mmCIF file of C-alpha atoms in Angstrom:
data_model
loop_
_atom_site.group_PDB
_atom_site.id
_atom_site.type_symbol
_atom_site.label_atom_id
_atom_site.label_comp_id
_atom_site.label_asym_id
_atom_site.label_seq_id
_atom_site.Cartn_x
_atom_site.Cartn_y
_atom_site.Cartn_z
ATOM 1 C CA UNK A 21 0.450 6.132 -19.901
ATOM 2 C CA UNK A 22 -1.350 7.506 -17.406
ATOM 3 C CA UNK A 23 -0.168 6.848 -12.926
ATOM 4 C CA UNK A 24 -2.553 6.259 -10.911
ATOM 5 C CA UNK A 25 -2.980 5.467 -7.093
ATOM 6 C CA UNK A 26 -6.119 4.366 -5.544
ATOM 7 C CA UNK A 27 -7.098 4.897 -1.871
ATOM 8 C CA UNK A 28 -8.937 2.828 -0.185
ATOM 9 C CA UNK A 29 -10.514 3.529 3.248
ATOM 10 C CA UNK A 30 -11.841 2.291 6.449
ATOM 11 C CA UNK A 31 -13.620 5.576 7.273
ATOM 12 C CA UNK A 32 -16.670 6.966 5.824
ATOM 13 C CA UNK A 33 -17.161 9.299 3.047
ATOM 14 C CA UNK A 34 -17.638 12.111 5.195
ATOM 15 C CA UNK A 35 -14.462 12.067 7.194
ATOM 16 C CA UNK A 36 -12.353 10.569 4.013
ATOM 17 C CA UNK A 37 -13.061 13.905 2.614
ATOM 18 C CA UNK A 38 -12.482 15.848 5.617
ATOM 19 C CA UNK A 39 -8.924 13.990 5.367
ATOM 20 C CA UNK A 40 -8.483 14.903 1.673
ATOM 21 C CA UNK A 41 -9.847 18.385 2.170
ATOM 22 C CA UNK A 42 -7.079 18.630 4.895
ATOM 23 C CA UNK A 43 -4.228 17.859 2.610
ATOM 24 C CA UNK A 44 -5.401 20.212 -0.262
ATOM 25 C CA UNK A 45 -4.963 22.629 1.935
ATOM 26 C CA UNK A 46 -1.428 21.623 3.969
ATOM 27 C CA UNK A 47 -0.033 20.466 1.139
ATOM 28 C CA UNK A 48 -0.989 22.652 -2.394
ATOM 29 C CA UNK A 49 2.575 21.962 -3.426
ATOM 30 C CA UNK A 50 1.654 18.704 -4.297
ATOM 31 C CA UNK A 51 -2.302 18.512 -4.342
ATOM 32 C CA UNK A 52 -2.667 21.440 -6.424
ATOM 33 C CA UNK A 53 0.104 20.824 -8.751
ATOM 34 C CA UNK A 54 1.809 18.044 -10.138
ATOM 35 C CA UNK A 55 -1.035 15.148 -8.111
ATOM 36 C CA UNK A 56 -4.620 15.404 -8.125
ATOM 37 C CA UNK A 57 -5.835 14.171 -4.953
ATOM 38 C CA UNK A 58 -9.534 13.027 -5.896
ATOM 39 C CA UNK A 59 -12.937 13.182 -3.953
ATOM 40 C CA UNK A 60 -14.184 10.463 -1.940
ATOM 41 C CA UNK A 61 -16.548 8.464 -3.554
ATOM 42 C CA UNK A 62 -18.361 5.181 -2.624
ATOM 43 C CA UNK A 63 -16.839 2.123 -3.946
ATOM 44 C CA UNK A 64 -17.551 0.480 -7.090
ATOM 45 C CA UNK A 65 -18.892 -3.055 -8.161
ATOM 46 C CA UNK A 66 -15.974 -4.979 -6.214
ATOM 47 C CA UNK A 67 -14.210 -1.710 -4.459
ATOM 48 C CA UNK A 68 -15.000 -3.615 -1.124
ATOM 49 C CA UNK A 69 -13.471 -7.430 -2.048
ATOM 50 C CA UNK A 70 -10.647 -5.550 -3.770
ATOM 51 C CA UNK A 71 -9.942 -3.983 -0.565
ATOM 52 C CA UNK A 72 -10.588 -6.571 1.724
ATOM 53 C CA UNK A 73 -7.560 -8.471 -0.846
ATOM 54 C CA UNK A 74 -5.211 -5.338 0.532
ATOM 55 C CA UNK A 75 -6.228 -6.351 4.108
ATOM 56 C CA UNK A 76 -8.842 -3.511 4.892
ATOM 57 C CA UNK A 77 -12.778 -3.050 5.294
ATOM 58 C CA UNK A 78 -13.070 -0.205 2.806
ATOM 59 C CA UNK A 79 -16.011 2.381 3.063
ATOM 60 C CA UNK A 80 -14.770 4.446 0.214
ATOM 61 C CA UNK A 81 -11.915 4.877 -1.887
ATOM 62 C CA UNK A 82 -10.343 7.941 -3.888
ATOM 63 C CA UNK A 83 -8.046 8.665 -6.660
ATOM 64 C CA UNK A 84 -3.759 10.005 -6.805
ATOM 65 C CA UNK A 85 -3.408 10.926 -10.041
ATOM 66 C CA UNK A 86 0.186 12.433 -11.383
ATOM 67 C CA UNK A 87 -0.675 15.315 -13.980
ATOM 68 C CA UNK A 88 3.438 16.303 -14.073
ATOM 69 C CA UNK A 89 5.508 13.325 -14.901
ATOM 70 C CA UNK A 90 8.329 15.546 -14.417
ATOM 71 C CA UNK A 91 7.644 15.674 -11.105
ATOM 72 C CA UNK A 92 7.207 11.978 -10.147
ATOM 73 C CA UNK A 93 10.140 12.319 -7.283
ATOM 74 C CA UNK A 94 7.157 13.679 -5.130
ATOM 75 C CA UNK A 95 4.585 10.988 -5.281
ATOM 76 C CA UNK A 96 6.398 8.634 -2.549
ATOM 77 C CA UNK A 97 6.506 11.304 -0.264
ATOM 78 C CA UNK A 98 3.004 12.348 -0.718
ATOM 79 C CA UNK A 99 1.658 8.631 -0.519
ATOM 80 C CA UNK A 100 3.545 8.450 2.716
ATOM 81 C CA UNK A 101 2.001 11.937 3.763
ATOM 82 C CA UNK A 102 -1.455 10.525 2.849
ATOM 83 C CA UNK A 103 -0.904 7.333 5.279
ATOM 84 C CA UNK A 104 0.152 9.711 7.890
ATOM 85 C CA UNK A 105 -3.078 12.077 7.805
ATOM 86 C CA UNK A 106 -5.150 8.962 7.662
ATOM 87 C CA UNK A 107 -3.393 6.738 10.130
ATOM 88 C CA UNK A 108 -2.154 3.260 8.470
ATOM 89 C CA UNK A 109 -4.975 1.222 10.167
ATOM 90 C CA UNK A 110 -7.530 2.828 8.178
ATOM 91 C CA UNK A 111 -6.137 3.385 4.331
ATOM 92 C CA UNK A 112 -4.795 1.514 1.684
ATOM 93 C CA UNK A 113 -3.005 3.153 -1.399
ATOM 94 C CA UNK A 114 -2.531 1.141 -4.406
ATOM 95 C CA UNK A 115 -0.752 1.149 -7.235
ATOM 96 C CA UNK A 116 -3.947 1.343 -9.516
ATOM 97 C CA UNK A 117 -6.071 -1.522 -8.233
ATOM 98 C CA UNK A 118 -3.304 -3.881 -8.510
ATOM 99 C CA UNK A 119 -0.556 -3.391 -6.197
ATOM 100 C CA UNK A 120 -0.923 -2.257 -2.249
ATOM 101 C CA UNK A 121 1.986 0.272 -1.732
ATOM 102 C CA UNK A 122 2.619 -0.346 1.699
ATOM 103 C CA UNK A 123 3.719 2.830 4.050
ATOM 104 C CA UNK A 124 7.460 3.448 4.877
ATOM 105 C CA UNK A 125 5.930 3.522 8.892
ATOM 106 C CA UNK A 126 3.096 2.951 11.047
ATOM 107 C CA UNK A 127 1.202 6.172 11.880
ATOM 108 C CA UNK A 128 -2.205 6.623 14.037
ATOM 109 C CA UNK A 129 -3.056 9.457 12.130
ATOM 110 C CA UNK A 130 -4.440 12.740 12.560
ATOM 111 C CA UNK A 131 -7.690 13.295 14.410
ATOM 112 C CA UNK A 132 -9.193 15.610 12.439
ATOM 113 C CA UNK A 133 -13.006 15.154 13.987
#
């Protein structure tokens, strides 16, 4: 069985992926290794009502996959990382499309215009 985590997020593609391209980088420990931190990509049929269920206006949404099961003690940790290079006002991370994982704290986010 396969874990997935989906983002979903208030800003554009553009600046999602200036976010994820951010954390590749900062964080290869993780990204690179046992999570694949996915591309931005527009949503799908019903990205936008899904998100709007998880209390945001999504523009986009990408993918937290776990390759390394064995490693599974970092994906809370990196989902908390992800809300804090975002800021929690403009992602959501679920647990596939299912289940909002909330964020441990608020966090503005990094300004990374």
């Amino acid at each position: 069985m396969s874990i997935n985590y989906h983002g979903h997020s208030a800003l554009n593609i553009e600046r999602t992926q200036r976010c994820i391209d951010y954390m590749r980088d900062a964080r290869p420990d993780w990204f690179s290794g046992p999570l694949e931190l996915g591309c931005a990509r527009p949503l799908g049929r019903f990205g936008a009502e899904i998100a709007r269920d998880f209390g945001i206006e999504a523009q986009c949404l990408f993918t937290l996959h776990v390759r390394d099961k064995g490693q599974i003690a970092v994906v809370h940790p990196a989902l908390d990382y992800i809300y804090q290079v975002f800021g929690t006002e403009f992602v959501v991370m679920s647990w596939e499309m299912d289940q909002p994982r909330p964020p441990v704290q608020a966090s503005p986010g990094l300004k990374l215009d």
